Amino acid sequence: MKGSGSLQELVELLVKSLVDRTEDVSVEKMENSGSILFEVSVHPDELGKVIGRQGRVIKAIRTLVRSCAPAGKKVLVELVEE
Amino acid sequence: MAAREVASKRREILEMRTVEVVGRTKEEALDLALKELKVERDKVKVEVLEEVSSKSLLGLININRVRLRVKVKDREEYAQRAVRFLREILVNMGIYAEVETFKRPDHLVLNINGSDLGKLIGRRGQTLNSLQYLVNLVVNKDSEEKEKIIIDVGGYRQRREESLRKLANRAASRVSLRKKKEILSPMTPYERRIIHLALQNNEDVQTYSEGKDPYRRVVISPKNGGTVEDKEE
C-alpha cells in the first residue's frame, strides 16, 4: 500500500535517530527529472555515527531510502562536510 | 502521577521484579538477588545504591558493604520502543502495515504484515536487512537494555530459513555422494548460521565459511577429508 510518506522525512528521521546533536542535522533536497539528491550534514564529531564501520550505516540508509524511490528516479544520499 | 508511581513500585515489589540486597562484595550481593528473583544475570539491571569501604592495616582497600537494587528488565517497555521506531520509519516510507511482536527467549521479533510489501524485503532480503540493522542500532543506542531485534515481513525470514535448510541438505547429499566439496553463494552471517546449524550433526559432511563479508560463503566438504583425487592415490 502506498501512503504519503516523504523521502526527506525518512532521511531526516534516520539520521536524527542515529546522532545525539539532532539540532545540527540538516537535510537538503535537490531534484531534477532523473534523480533526487539528499545532502545530509551533521555535527563533525558525529559523522562516524552516520557512516559506520566500513560505511555500513550509510549503506543501510541508502538501501532503505532507494527502496522508496519514485519509479524511474535515482535517489542519492550524500554526506557533506561543512 | 506520584501516586501512580508509588502504586507501580509496590506492584513491582509484590511481583518480585525488584529487590534490594546487601553483601560484602558486589558479586555476593548480586548472587543473592538472582537467587531471590529466580532469574539469570542477563535478565536484570543492577544499580549500586551504596558502597562502604574501609582501609585495612596494610592500607589495602576492602569494600565491606555493598547495597544493590536489582531489577528484572522490562522487556515490554523495550519492545514498545522498538515497535514505535519501526512504525515511524514505515510511515515515512509510505507503508501502512501491522506490526506484531514476539518475545523470544534471546531476541525480539517484529513481524510486519500487510499487502504489497515486496519492496520492503528487496533483492535477497537486502532492504529488510538494512531496516533491521538500523532499528537495532537506534533502539539499542543509549539503552540500558540491549536485545537482538529480528524484523520479518509476513514470515519471509521463516520461509527463507526453511528453504535454506532444504538447500543445505540437498547440497550435503551431493557432497557426500560425490566426495567433493561445494561452495554456496554468498550469504549474510545469519543465513550462514542456519546452514551450519542444519548440518552440524550430519555424519558425512562438515561446514565452514571462507571469504570476507559481504561475499563470505559456506563451504560444505566431505568428512574424513576425502576428495576424489585423494581417494585415487
GROMACS .gro file of C-alpha atoms in nm:
model
  315
    1MET     CA    1   0.000   0.000   0.000
    2LYS     CA    2   0.127   0.341  -0.090
    3GLY     CA    3   0.090   0.625   0.153
    4SER     CA    4   0.201   0.981   0.172
    5GLY     CA    5   0.550   0.905   0.301
    6SER     CA    6   0.812   1.167   0.242
    7LEU     CA    7   1.161   1.058   0.149
    8GLN     CA    8   1.309   1.370   0.301
    9GLU     CA    9   1.139   1.299   0.631
   10LEU     CA   10   1.263   0.941   0.616
   11VAL     CA   11   1.624   1.056   0.571
   12GLU     CA   12   1.583   1.309   0.850
   13LEU     CA   13   1.427   1.057   1.087
   14LEU     CA   14   1.705   0.802   1.032
   15VAL     CA   15   1.989   1.050   1.068
   16LYS     CA   16   1.841   1.225   1.370
   17SER     CA   17   1.784   0.892   1.542
   18LEU     CA   18   2.148   0.796   1.499
   19VAL     CA   19   2.313   1.111   1.633
   20ASP     CA   20   2.295   1.296   1.962
   21ARG     CA   21   2.314   1.653   1.832
   22THR     CA   22   1.990   1.650   1.639
   23GLU     CA   23   1.984   2.029   1.618
   24ASP     CA   24   2.290   2.015   1.393
   25VAL     CA   25   2.126   1.785   1.140
   26SER     CA   26   2.015   1.927   0.810
   27VAL     CA   27   1.889   1.752   0.501
   28GLU     CA   28   1.872   1.939   0.174
   29LYS     CA   29   1.686   1.804  -0.125
   30MET     CA   30   1.781   1.866  -0.487
   31GLU     CA   31   1.584   1.724  -0.771
   32ASN     CA   32   1.581   1.709  -1.149
   33SER     CA   33   1.395   1.490  -1.397
   34GLY     CA   34   1.620   1.187  -1.348
   35SER     CA   35   1.733   1.196  -0.989
   36ILE     CA   36   1.687   1.320  -0.636
   37LEU     CA   37   1.984   1.409  -0.420
   38PHE     CA   38   1.970   1.443  -0.043
   39GLU     CA   39   2.262   1.631   0.108
   40VAL     CA   40   2.295   1.542   0.472
   41SER     CA   41   2.506   1.734   0.716
   42VAL     CA   42   2.563   1.655   1.082
   43HIS     CA   43   2.793   1.781   1.357
   44PRO     CA   44   3.153   1.697   1.252
   45ASP     CA   45   3.206   1.489   1.568
   46GLU     CA   46   2.915   1.268   1.474
   47LEU     CA   47   2.998   1.188   1.113
   48GLY     CA   48   3.117   0.844   1.220
   49LYS     CA   49   2.779   0.754   1.362
   50VAL     CA   50   2.614   0.814   1.027
   51ILE     CA   51   2.888   0.647   0.823
   52GLY     CA   52   2.950   0.345   1.046
   53ARG     CA   53   3.226   0.090   1.028
   54GLN     CA   54   3.318   0.039   0.663
   55GLY     CA   55   3.026   0.262   0.569
   56ARG     CA   56   2.772   0.011   0.691
   57VAL     CA   57   2.532   0.264   0.836
   58ILE     CA   58   2.521   0.500   0.539
   59LYS     CA   59   2.485   0.199   0.308
   60ALA     CA   60   2.184   0.078   0.505
   61ILE     CA   61   2.029   0.426   0.491
   62ARG     CA   62   2.079   0.436   0.113
   63THR     CA   63   1.929   0.091   0.063
   64LEU     CA   64   1.624   0.181   0.266
   65VAL     CA   65   1.573   0.519   0.100
   66ARG     CA   66   1.624   0.378  -0.251
   67SER     CA   67   1.359   0.113  -0.189
   68CYS     CA   68   1.110   0.401  -0.178
   69ALA     CA   69   1.239   0.579  -0.487
   70PRO     CA   70   0.970   0.704  -0.722
   71ALA     CA   71   0.957   0.495  -1.043
   72GLY     CA   72   1.238   0.575  -1.284
   73LYS     CA   73   1.424   0.805  -1.047
   74LYS     CA   74   1.765   0.762  -0.897
   75VAL     CA   75   1.794   0.857  -0.533
   76LEU     CA   76   2.128   0.963  -0.389
   77VAL     CA   77   2.211   1.025  -0.025
   78GLU     CA   78   2.540   1.206   0.032
   79LEU     CA   79   2.705   1.326   0.348
   80VAL     CA   80   2.854   1.673   0.321
   81GLU     CA   81   3.119   1.820   0.546
   82GLU     CA   82   3.074   2.184   0.627
   83MET     CA   83   0.125   1.082   3.879
   84ALA     CA   84   0.317   1.038   4.204
   85ALA     CA   85   0.050   0.809   4.343
   86ARG     CA   86   0.059   0.603   4.028
   87GLU     CA   87   0.436   0.571   4.055
   88VAL     CA   88   0.410   0.454   4.413
   89ALA     CA   89   0.145   0.203   4.315
   90SER     CA   90   0.353   0.066   4.031
   91LYS     CA   91   0.658   0.044   4.255
   92ARG     CA   92   0.457  -0.152   4.506
   93ARG     CA   93   0.331  -0.386   4.237
   94GLU     CA   94   0.687  -0.442   4.118
   95ILE     CA   95   0.798  -0.541   4.464
   96LEU     CA   96   0.493  -0.760   4.511
   97GLU     CA   97   0.565  -0.940   4.186
   98MET     CA   98   0.928  -0.973   4.290
   99ARG     CA   99   1.056  -0.778   3.997
  100THR     CA  100   1.288  -0.568   4.211
  101VAL     CA  101   1.495  -0.647   4.517
  102GLU     CA  102   1.740  -0.459   4.731
  103VAL     CA  103   2.027  -0.666   4.865
  104VAL     CA  104   2.336  -0.619   5.078
  105GLY     CA  105   2.659  -0.812   5.053
  106ARG     CA  106   3.027  -0.785   5.134
  107THR     CA  107   3.109  -0.770   4.767
  108LYS     CA  108   2.910  -0.680   4.458
  109GLU     CA  109   2.922  -1.041   4.338
  110GLU     CA  110   2.792  -1.172   4.667
  111ALA     CA  111   2.503  -0.926   4.672
  112LEU     CA  112   2.418  -0.995   4.310
  113ASP     CA  113   2.417  -1.372   4.363
  114LEU     CA  114   2.175  -1.325   4.648
  115ALA     CA  115   1.947  -1.109   4.435
  116LEU     CA  116   1.946  -1.350   4.142
  117LYS     CA  117   1.853  -1.637   4.374
  118GLU     CA  118   1.569  -1.436   4.519
  119LEU     CA  119   1.438  -1.319   4.180
  120LYS     CA  120   1.499  -1.664   4.027
  121VAL     CA  121   1.642  -1.518   3.706
  122GLU     CA  122   1.969  -1.524   3.512
  123ARG     CA  123   2.231  -1.249   3.524
  124ASP     CA  124   2.147  -1.119   3.176
  125LYS     CA  125   1.783  -1.064   3.269
  126VAL     CA  126   1.846  -0.795   3.529
  127LYS     CA  127   1.951  -0.434   3.563
  128VAL     CA  128   2.185  -0.360   3.853
  129GLU     CA  129   2.211  -0.030   4.036
  130VAL     CA  130   2.464   0.032   4.312
  131LEU     CA  131   2.291   0.217   4.594
  132GLU     CA  132   2.573   0.223   4.847
  133GLU     CA  133   2.935   0.120   4.873
  134VAL     CA  134   3.103   0.142   5.211
  135SER     CA  135   3.476   0.083   5.212
  136SER     CA  136   3.731   0.081   5.486
  137LYS     CA  137   4.106   0.054   5.488
  138SER     CA  138   4.280  -0.242   5.641
  139LEU     CA  139   4.604  -0.208   5.838
  140LEU     CA  140   4.813  -0.274   5.527
  141GLY     CA  141   4.648   0.015   5.352
  142LEU     CA  142   4.462  -0.203   5.105
  143ILE     CA  143   4.107  -0.103   5.034
  144ASN     CA  144   3.845  -0.350   5.142
  145ILE     CA  145   3.489  -0.287   5.048
  146ASN     CA  146   3.287  -0.423   5.330
  147ARG     CA  147   2.936  -0.342   5.235
  148VAL     CA  148   2.762  -0.307   4.902
  149ARG     CA  149   2.394  -0.236   4.865
  150LEU     CA  150   2.235  -0.304   4.528
  151ARG     CA  151   1.899  -0.260   4.368
  152VAL     CA  152   1.842  -0.537   4.119
  153LYS     CA  153   1.556  -0.509   3.876
  154VAL     CA  154   1.425  -0.760   3.625
  155LYS     CA  155   1.446  -0.600   3.282
  156ASP     CA  156   1.129  -0.458   3.139
  157ARG     CA  157   1.101  -0.625   2.801
  158GLU     CA  158   0.757  -0.484   2.739
  159GLU     CA  159   0.878  -0.127   2.753
  160TYR     CA  160   1.174  -0.215   2.531
  161ALA     CA  161   0.953  -0.388   2.276
  162GLN     CA  162   0.719  -0.089   2.264
  163ARG     CA  163   1.010   0.144   2.199
  164ALA     CA  164   1.129  -0.077   1.912
  165VAL     CA  165   0.780  -0.100   1.759
  166ARG     CA  166   0.731   0.276   1.786
  167PHE     CA  167   1.054   0.347   1.597
  168LEU     CA  168   0.978   0.084   1.331
  169ARG     CA  169   0.627   0.229   1.277
  170GLU     CA  170   0.773   0.576   1.238
  171ILE     CA  171   1.007   0.451   0.964
  172LEU     CA  172   0.726   0.264   0.788
  173VAL     CA  173   0.500   0.570   0.786
  174ASN     CA  174   0.778   0.776   0.630
  175MET     CA  175   0.829   0.503   0.372
  176GLY     CA  176   0.461   0.533   0.286
  177ILE     CA  177   0.386   0.184   0.415
  178TYR     CA  178   0.084   0.123   0.629
  179ALA     CA  179   0.109  -0.218   0.786
  180GLU     CA  180   0.054  -0.402   1.113
  181VAL     CA  181   0.349  -0.484   1.337
  182GLU     CA  182   0.323  -0.787   1.562
  183THR     CA  183   0.570  -0.862   1.838
  184PHE     CA  184   0.708  -1.194   1.959
  185LYS     CA  185   0.930  -1.202   2.265
  186ARG     CA  186   1.162  -1.499   2.215
  187PRO     CA  187   1.399  -1.601   2.497
  188ASP     CA  188   1.707  -1.441   2.342
  189HIS     CA  189   1.567  -1.195   2.092
  190LEU     CA  190   1.270  -0.988   1.990
  191VAL     CA  191   1.085  -1.049   1.664
  192LEU     CA  192   0.890  -0.770   1.495
  193ASN     CA  193   0.681  -0.911   1.210
  194ILE     CA  194   0.532  -0.666   0.961
  195ASN     CA  195   0.207  -0.774   0.797
  196GLY     CA  196   0.038  -0.606   0.505
  197SER     CA  197  -0.008  -0.629   0.133
  198ASP     CA  198   0.245  -0.539  -0.133
  199LEU     CA  199   0.546  -0.545   0.098
  200GLY     CA  200   0.789  -0.690  -0.155
  201LYS     CA  201   0.978  -0.363  -0.181
  202LEU     CA  202   1.038  -0.375   0.192
  203ILE     CA  203   1.217  -0.709   0.152
  204GLY     CA  204   1.422  -0.614  -0.153
  205ARG     CA  205   1.657  -0.830  -0.353
  206ARG     CA  206   1.761  -1.130  -0.141
  207GLY     CA  207   1.625  -0.951   0.164
  208GLN     CA  208   1.868  -0.661   0.130
  209THR     CA  209   1.621  -0.386   0.221
  210LEU     CA  210   1.484  -0.586   0.512
  211ASN     CA  211   1.837  -0.644   0.643
  212SER     CA  212   1.917  -0.272   0.621
  213LEU     CA  213   1.598  -0.190   0.808
  214GLN     CA  214   1.681  -0.448   1.075
  215TYR     CA  215   2.036  -0.317   1.111
  216LEU     CA  216   1.923   0.043   1.158
  217VAL     CA  217   1.646  -0.045   1.403
  218ASN     CA  218   1.890  -0.248   1.616
  219LEU     CA  219   2.140   0.037   1.613
  220VAL     CA  220   1.894   0.308   1.711
  221VAL     CA  221   1.686   0.117   1.965
  222ASN     CA  222   1.994  -0.021   2.145
  223LYS     CA  223   2.175   0.313   2.141
  224ASP     CA  224   2.181   0.474   2.485
  225SER     CA  225   1.963   0.188   2.609
  226GLU     CA  226   2.039   0.005   2.930
  227GLU     CA  227   1.860  -0.296   2.789
  228LYS     CA  228   2.003  -0.435   2.471
  229GLU     CA  229   1.841  -0.711   2.273
  230LYS     CA  230   1.878  -0.854   1.928
  231ILE     CA  231   1.582  -0.741   1.718
  232ILE     CA  232   1.478  -0.951   1.421
  233ILE     CA  233   1.249  -0.782   1.169
  234ASP     CA  234   1.041  -1.002   0.944
  235VAL     CA  235   0.785  -0.933   0.673
  236GLY     CA  236   0.492  -1.170   0.656
  237GLY     CA  237   0.704  -1.459   0.778
  238TYR     CA  238   0.956  -1.410   0.493
  239ARG     CA  239   1.255  -1.491   0.711
  240GLN     CA  240   1.092  -1.806   0.838
  241ARG     CA  241   1.023  -1.926   0.484
  242ARG     CA  242   1.376  -1.829   0.380
  243GLU     CA  243   1.512  -2.030   0.674
  244GLU     CA  244   1.322  -2.336   0.564
  245SER     CA  245   1.441  -2.307   0.205
  246LEU     CA  246   1.800  -2.258   0.327
  247ARG     CA  247   1.774  -2.575   0.534
  248LYS     CA  248   1.646  -2.767   0.232
  249LEU     CA  249   1.924  -2.622   0.017
  250ALA     CA  250   2.179  -2.724   0.281
  251ASN     CA  251   2.052  -3.080   0.296
  252ARG     CA  252   2.043  -3.123  -0.081
  253ALA     CA  253   2.397  -2.988  -0.114
  254ALA     CA  254   2.512  -3.216   0.170
  255SER     CA  255   2.371  -3.521  -0.010
  256ARG     CA  256   2.555  -3.427  -0.328
  257VAL     CA  257   2.879  -3.365  -0.138
  258SER     CA  258   2.868  -3.697   0.042
  259LEU     CA  259   2.790  -3.888  -0.277
  260ARG     CA  260   3.047  -3.716  -0.497
  261LYS     CA  261   3.305  -3.681  -0.220
  262LYS     CA  262   3.372  -3.333  -0.348
  263LYS     CA  263   3.325  -3.003  -0.165
  264GLU     CA  264   3.067  -2.746  -0.268
  265ILE     CA  265   3.081  -2.371  -0.219
  266LEU     CA  266   2.747  -2.199  -0.168
  267SER     CA  267   2.660  -1.848  -0.283
  268PRO     CA  268   2.742  -1.550  -0.057
  269MET     CA  269   2.513  -1.518   0.244
  270THR     CA  270   2.466  -1.296   0.547
  271PRO     CA  271   2.605  -1.418   0.883
  272TYR     CA  272   2.254  -1.509   0.991
  273GLU     CA  273   2.192  -1.716   0.679
  274ARG     CA  274   2.528  -1.890   0.707
  275ARG     CA  275   2.448  -1.976   1.066
  276ILE     CA  276   2.130  -2.152   0.954
  277ILE     CA  277   2.333  -2.365   0.709
  278HIS     CA  278   2.595  -2.452   0.973
  279LEU     CA  279   2.326  -2.545   1.225
  280ALA     CA  280   2.131  -2.751   0.972
  281LEU     CA  281   2.438  -2.966   0.903
  282GLN     CA  282   2.615  -2.968   1.239
  283ASN     CA  283   2.501  -3.322   1.317
  284ASN     CA  284   2.547  -3.453   0.966
  285GLU     CA  285   2.785  -3.751   0.975
  286ASP     CA  286   2.905  -3.727   0.617
  287VAL     CA  287   2.990  -3.359   0.574
  288GLN     CA  288   3.142  -3.066   0.759
  289THR     CA  289   3.088  -2.696   0.702
  290TYR     CA  290   3.298  -2.383   0.735
  291SER     CA  291   3.299  -2.034   0.586
  292GLU     CA  292   3.553  -1.859   0.371
  293GLY     CA  293   3.593  -1.514   0.217
  294LYS     CA  294   3.506  -1.174   0.355
  295ASP     CA  295   3.164  -1.022   0.416
  296PRO     CA  296   2.953  -0.948   0.217
  297TYR     CA  297   3.095  -1.221  -0.008
  298ARG     CA  298   3.159  -1.476   0.265
  299ARG     CA  299   3.041  -1.822   0.160
  300VAL     CA  300   2.972  -2.151   0.329
  301VAL     CA  301   3.177  -2.447   0.214
  302ILE     CA  302   3.036  -2.796   0.255
  303SER     CA  303   3.305  -3.062   0.237
  304PRO     CA  304   3.307  -3.438   0.291
  305LYS     CA  305   3.416  -3.556   0.635
  306ASN     CA  306   3.742  -3.755   0.661
  307GLY     CA  307   3.879  -3.502   0.413
  308GLY     CA  308   3.833  -3.740   0.120
  309THR     CA  309   3.818  -3.578  -0.222
  310VAL     CA  310   3.806  -3.785  -0.538
  311GLU     CA  311   4.174  -3.711  -0.603
  312ASP     CA  312   4.276  -3.818  -0.254
  313LYS     CA  313   4.093  -4.144  -0.290
  314GLU     CA  314   4.263  -4.236  -0.611
  315GLU     CA  315   4.607  -4.211  -0.461
   0.00000   0.00000   0.00000
